[in-house]
Backbone as JSON, one array per atom type, in Angstrom:
{
  "sequence": "XXXXXXXXXXXXXXXXXXXXXXXXXXXXXXXXXXXXXXXXXXXXXXXXXXXXXXXXXXXXXXXXXXXXXXXXXXXXXXXXXXXXXXXXXXXXXXXXXXXXXXXXXXXXXXXXXXXXXXXXXXXXXXXXXXXXXXXXXX",
  "N": [[0.84, -1.18, 0.0], [0.71, 2.12, -0.97], [-0.5, 4.56, -0.88], [-1.12, 8.07, -0.38], [-1.65, 10.55, 2.19], [-3.56, 12.38, 1.31], [-4.99, 10.83, -0.5], [-6.28, 9.12, 1.25], [-7.83, 10.97, 2.64], [-9.49, 11.82, 0.55], [-10.88, 9.45, 0.16], [-12.24, 9.25, 2.65], [-14.0, 11.3, 2.35], [-16.01, 10.36, 0.85], [-19.46, 9.47, 0.52], [-20.29, 6.86, 1.28], [-18.43, 5.84, 3.04], [-18.59, 4.88, 5.69], [-19.66, 2.37, 5.5], [-17.54, 0.8, 4.64], [-15.75, 1.1, 6.83], [-17.3, 0.0, 8.91], [-17.84, -2.6, 7.96], [-15.29, -3.74, 7.98], [-14.51, -3.41, 10.56], [-13.1, -1.11, 11.38], [-11.59, 1.8, 12.87], [-12.16, 5.1, 12.28], [-10.67, 7.36, 13.18], [-8.32, 6.17, 14.15], [-7.35, 5.03, 11.8], [-6.84, 7.38, 10.37], [-4.77, 8.46, 11.92], [-2.81, 6.48, 11.55], [-2.4, 6.72, 8.78], [-1.32, 9.29, 8.68], [1.09, 8.85, 10.04], [2.29, 7.0, 8.27], [2.5, 8.62, 6.01], [4.32, 10.51, 6.91], [6.55, 8.84, 7.24], [6.94, 8.09, 4.58], [7.7, 10.56, 3.51], [10.05, 10.91, 4.97], [11.54, 8.88, 3.87], [12.27, 9.95, 1.48], [13.87, 12.12, 1.99], [16.75, 13.29, 3.77], [16.9, 15.33, 5.5], [14.36, 17.18, 6.82], [12.37, 19.99, 6.67], [10.38, 21.43, 9.28], [8.18, 22.76, 8.28], [7.64, 21.42, 5.87], [6.81, 18.93, 6.77], [4.56, 19.67, 8.25], [2.98, 20.65, 6.16], [2.65, 18.33, 4.59], [1.23, 16.68, 6.36], [-0.88, 18.26, 6.87], [-1.12, 19.88, 9.21], [-0.57, 22.11, 12.03], [2.63, 23.71, 12.46], [3.48, 23.53, 15.09], [2.64, 21.04, 15.88], [4.24, 19.19, 14.71], [6.49, 18.0, 16.02], [5.26, 16.23, 17.79], [4.21, 14.34, 16.02], [6.56, 13.34, 14.87], [7.79, 12.2, 17.12], [5.88, 10.25, 17.65], [6.17, 8.6, 15.35], [8.8, 7.76, 15.69], [8.68, 6.46, 18.2], [7.01, 4.41, 17.5], [8.63, 2.84, 16.06], [8.9, 3.22, 13.39], [10.66, 4.98, 12.28], [13.96, 6.38, 12.69], [15.13, 9.29, 14.03], [16.31, 12.65, 14.54], [15.46, 15.7, 16.09], [16.08, 18.97, 15.21], [15.57, 21.59, 16.91], [16.22, 24.28, 16.89], [16.9, 24.89, 14.23], [14.62, 23.99, 13.14], [14.19, 21.51, 11.79], [13.97, 18.05, 10.84], [16.16, 15.44, 11.24], [16.75, 12.69, 9.49], [17.6, 9.42, 10.24], [17.06, 6.75, 9.74], [14.42, 4.93, 8.19], [11.33, 3.11, 7.94], [10.5, 1.15, 5.09], [7.95, 1.53, 2.82], [7.38, 0.13, 0.54], [8.94, -2.64, -1.07], [10.71, -3.09, -3.59], [12.4, -3.76, -6.73], [14.2, -1.6, -6.83], [14.77, -1.13, -4.11], [15.91, -3.62, -3.43], [18.22, -3.51, -4.98], [19.53, -1.31, -3.83], [19.94, -2.38, -1.28], [21.69, -4.48, -1.9], [23.94, -3.02, -2.75], [24.64, -1.75, -0.33], [25.18, -4.01, 1.28], [27.33, -5.13, -0.15], [29.21, -3.11, 0.21], [29.49, -3.21, 3.0], [30.52, -5.8, 3.26], [32.97, -5.48, 1.94], [34.17, -3.6, 3.66], [34.39, -5.13, 6.03], [36.11, -7.12, 5.13], [38.36, -5.55, 4.67], [39.01, -4.79, 7.31], [39.58, -7.32, 8.41], [41.8, -8.02, 6.81], [43.6, -6.01, 7.59], [43.92, -6.67, 10.29], [45.09, -9.18, 10.0], [47.51, -8.5, 8.77], [48.66, -7.12, 10.83], [49.36, -9.08, 12.51], [47.64, -10.09, 14.31], [45.57, -12.68, 15.57], [42.78, -13.97, 13.94], [39.56, -15.12, 14.34], [37.69, -16.77, 12.09], [34.61, -17.7, 10.72], [33.88, -19.22, 12.95], [36.18, -20.58, 13.68]],
  "CA": [[0.0, 0.0, 0.0], [1.56, 3.29, -1.07], [-1.3, 5.77, -0.97], [-0.74, 9.23, 0.43], [-2.67, 11.03, 3.12], [-4.65, 13.01, 0.55], [-5.81, 9.73, -1.04], [-7.14, 8.67, 2.35], [-8.83, 12.04, 2.89], [-10.46, 11.74, -0.54], [-11.73, 8.29, 0.46], [-13.13, 9.53, 3.78], [-15.0, 12.28, 1.94], [-17.06, 9.66, 0.12], [-20.65, 9.29, 1.37], [-20.49, 5.49, 1.78], [-17.22, 5.41, 3.74], [-18.89, 4.17, 6.93], [-19.9, 0.97, 5.16], [-16.22, 0.16, 4.62], [-15.24, 1.06, 8.2], [-18.12, -0.92, 9.68], [-17.64, -3.95, 7.43], [-13.96, -4.24, 8.34], [-14.25, -3.15, 11.96], [-12.05, -0.1, 11.47], [-11.86, 3.05, 13.55], [-11.74, 6.15, 11.35], [-9.6, 8.17, 13.8], [-7.09, 5.36, 14.19], [-6.88, 4.95, 10.42], [-6.26, 8.69, 10.02], [-3.49, 8.55, 12.63], [-1.86, 5.6, 10.87], [-2.07, 7.3, 7.48], [-0.41, 10.41, 8.94], [2.41, 8.27, 10.34], [2.84, 6.44, 7.03], [2.86, 9.73, 5.14], [5.56, 11.05, 7.46], [7.61, 7.89, 6.91], [7.19, 8.23, 3.13], [8.47, 11.8, 3.36], [11.38, 10.65, 5.53], [12.24, 8.02, 2.92], [12.68, 10.76, 0.33], [14.75, 13.22, 2.42], [17.54, 13.07, 4.99], [16.63, 16.48, 6.36], [13.02, 17.65, 6.46], [11.91, 21.16, 7.44], [9.1, 21.28, 9.98], [7.12, 23.27, 7.4], [7.29, 20.38, 4.89], [6.03, 17.9, 7.48], [3.26, 20.28, 8.55], [2.24, 20.71, 4.91], [2.3, 16.96, 4.21], [0.22, 16.15, 7.28], [-1.93, 19.26, 6.99], [-1.21, 20.24, 10.62], [0.24, 23.27, 12.39], [4.03, 23.38, 12.71], [3.69, 23.19, 16.5], [2.27, 19.64, 16.06], [5.2, 18.34, 13.99], [7.31, 17.21, 16.94], [4.42, 15.14, 18.31], [4.12, 13.31, 14.98], [7.88, 12.71, 14.74], [7.95, 11.36, 18.3], [5.01, 9.09, 17.43], [6.78, 7.72, 14.35], [10.01, 7.18, 16.29], [8.29, 5.52, 19.25], [6.37, 3.26, 16.84], [9.67, 2.08, 15.37], [8.82, 3.44, 11.94], [11.82, 5.74, 11.83], [14.9, 6.91, 13.67], [15.39, 10.66, 13.61], [16.58, 13.65, 15.57], [14.85, 16.99, 15.77], [16.88, 20.16, 15.48], [14.52, 22.56, 17.21], [16.68, 25.63, 16.52], [16.79, 25.03, 12.77], [13.27, 23.52, 12.81], [14.3, 20.43, 10.81], [14.09, 16.69, 11.33], [17.28, 14.75, 10.61], [16.34, 11.28, 9.38], [18.69, 8.45, 10.27], [16.56, 5.52, 9.14], [12.97, 4.83, 8.23], [10.74, 1.91, 7.35], [10.2, 1.28, 3.67], [6.57, 1.11, 2.6], [7.42, -0.81, -0.58], [10.26, -3.23, -1.24], [10.78, -3.57, -4.97], [13.72, -3.94, -7.31], [15.05, -0.47, -6.44], [15.21, -1.36, -2.74], [16.82, -4.77, -3.44], [19.49, -3.04, -5.54], [20.17, -0.48, -2.8], [20.39, -3.28, -0.23], [22.88, -5.18, -2.41], [25.06, -2.07, -2.71], [25.03, -1.58, 1.07], [25.79, -5.25, 1.75], [28.64, -5.24, -0.79], [30.09, -2.16, 0.89], [29.75, -3.76, 4.32], [31.41, -6.96, 3.05], [34.29, -4.93, 1.62], [34.71, -3.01, 4.89], [34.77, -6.22, 6.94], [37.31, -7.73, 4.55], [39.46, -4.62, 4.93], [39.36, -4.91, 8.73], [40.23, -8.62, 8.58], [43.12, -7.92, 6.18], [44.44, -5.17, 8.45], [44.24, -7.46, 11.47], [46.01, -10.24, 9.59], [48.82, -7.87, 8.53], [49.22, -6.68, 12.11], [49.78, -10.26, 13.25], [46.59, -10.52, 15.25], [44.87, -13.87, 15.11], [41.37, -13.66, 13.7], [38.7, -16.3, 14.22], [36.74, -16.6, 11.01], [33.67, -18.82, 10.59], [33.86, -20.03, 14.16], [37.43, -21.34, 13.85]],
  "C": [[0.89, 1.24, 0.0], [0.78, 4.58, -1.16], [-0.81, 6.85, -0.03], [-1.93, 9.65, 1.29], [-3.85, 11.65, 2.37], [-5.56, 11.96, -0.08], [-6.78, 9.24, 0.02], [-8.23, 9.71, 2.64], [-9.9, 12.05, 1.8], [-11.43, 10.57, -0.3], [-12.72, 8.61, 1.57], [-14.16, 10.6, 3.46], [-16.17, 11.63, 1.19], [-18.24, 9.39, 1.05], [-20.8, 7.89, 1.95], [-19.28, 4.95, 2.54], [-17.53, 4.57, 4.97], [-19.18, 2.7, 6.69], [-18.58, 0.19, 5.2], [-15.68, 0.02, 6.04], [-15.99, 0.02, 9.03], [-17.87, -2.37, 9.25], [-16.33, -4.55, 7.92], [-13.58, -3.95, 9.79], [-13.14, -2.14, 12.2], [-12.53, 1.15, 12.2], [-11.3, 4.17, 12.67], [-10.61, 7.01, 11.9], [-8.28, 7.44, 13.81], [-6.5, 5.21, 12.79], [-6.23, 6.26, 9.98], [-4.88, 8.85, 10.67], [-2.43, 7.71, 11.91], [-1.46, 6.14, 9.5], [-1.13, 8.5, 7.63], [1.0, 9.89, 9.22], [3.07, 7.71, 9.09], [3.25, 7.54, 6.05], [4.15, 10.39, 5.6], [6.73, 10.14, 7.12], [7.94, 7.94, 5.42], [8.04, 9.47, 2.85], [9.9, 11.6, 3.85], [12.2, 9.75, 4.61], [12.79, 8.77, 1.73], [13.73, 11.82, 0.69], [15.51, 12.84, 3.68], [17.3, 14.19, 6.0], [15.31, 17.09, 5.89], [12.66, 18.86, 7.3], [10.57, 20.87, 8.11], [7.95, 21.7, 9.05], [6.68, 22.23, 6.37], [6.45, 19.28, 5.54], [4.63, 18.43, 7.78], [2.38, 20.31, 7.3], [1.76, 19.32, 4.48], [1.16, 16.41, 5.06], [-0.98, 17.07, 7.45], [-2.21, 19.59, 8.46], [-0.41, 21.51, 10.86], [1.67, 22.81, 12.68], [4.28, 22.99, 14.17], [3.27, 21.75, 16.82], [3.29, 18.67, 15.46], [5.99, 17.45, 14.93], [6.53, 16.03, 17.51], [4.34, 14.0, 17.29], [5.46, 12.59, 14.81], [8.12, 11.76, 15.92], [7.09, 10.1, 18.16], [5.6, 8.1, 16.44], [8.01, 7.02, 14.91], [9.63, 6.13, 17.33], [7.58, 4.29, 18.69], [7.38, 2.39, 16.12], [9.66, 2.25, 13.86], [10.0, 4.22, 11.4], [12.72, 6.07, 13.01], [15.28, 8.29, 13.17], [15.71, 11.52, 14.82], [15.93, 14.94, 15.12], [15.82, 18.1, 16.16], [15.88, 21.3, 15.66], [14.93, 23.98, 16.85], [16.52, 25.88, 15.03], [15.41, 24.61, 12.26], [13.31, 22.54, 11.64], [14.36, 19.1, 11.53], [15.2, 16.02, 10.53], [16.99, 13.25, 10.64], [17.58, 10.39, 9.34], [18.3, 7.15, 9.57], [15.04, 5.58, 9.16], [12.51, 3.54, 7.56], [10.43, 2.19, 5.89], [8.79, 0.73, 3.45], [6.44, 0.11, 1.46], [8.81, -1.4, -0.62], [10.3, -3.89, -2.61], [12.22, -3.7, -5.43], [14.68, -2.82, -6.9], [15.61, -0.68, -5.03], [16.16, -2.55, -2.64], [18.2, -4.34, -3.95], [20.24, -2.2, -4.51], [20.69, -1.35, -1.66], [21.64, -4.03, -0.66], [24.1, -4.28, -2.36], [25.55, -1.9, -1.28], [25.7, -2.83, 1.63], [27.18, -5.46, 1.14], [29.65, -4.31, -0.12], [30.47, -2.68, 2.28], [30.73, -4.92, 4.23], [32.83, -6.49, 2.77], [34.95, -4.32, 2.86], [35.18, -4.07, 5.88], [36.03, -6.9, 6.44], [38.52, -6.84, 4.81], [39.94, -4.69, 6.38], [40.1, -6.23, 8.97], [41.64, -8.62, 7.99], [44.08, -7.12, 7.05], [44.86, -5.93, 9.71], [45.26, -8.54, 11.15], [47.42, -9.68, 9.39], [49.48, -7.45, 9.85], [49.67, -7.87, 12.97], [48.76, -10.75, 14.24], [45.92, -11.76, 14.7], [43.39, -13.54, 15.03], [40.62, -14.98, 13.57], [37.66, -16.01, 13.17], [35.9, -17.87, 10.89], [33.76, -19.77, 11.78], [35.12, -20.84, 14.4], [38.31, -20.74, 14.9]]
}
């Protein structure tokens, strides 16, 4: 599911929305909260540094509510971020991915290859220094 908050708002503006909520046992307020969190995570996936104003615009909330939403996303485990209150920006360290397609697999392969190379470099350096290294449980 990759819909944005506005897609959800368009859906909730439909006259027969309550049929869907009732049929599936959903709470409209809880769904809105979750869509806001997912929209914030989508934004965090696109930027490493997000101005409070961009988050407020995306969530259609006042800027003074931004920190509450960031704290909610962090405490839910959806993202890791720091807030720079003086600059009024959120610094994204990591966030959940709403989709995992070929692009994400490719990025993961690049990161794993880099990690593998770094570990090999450390092992080589240790070997050259004469330190004994236990590899593969040996």
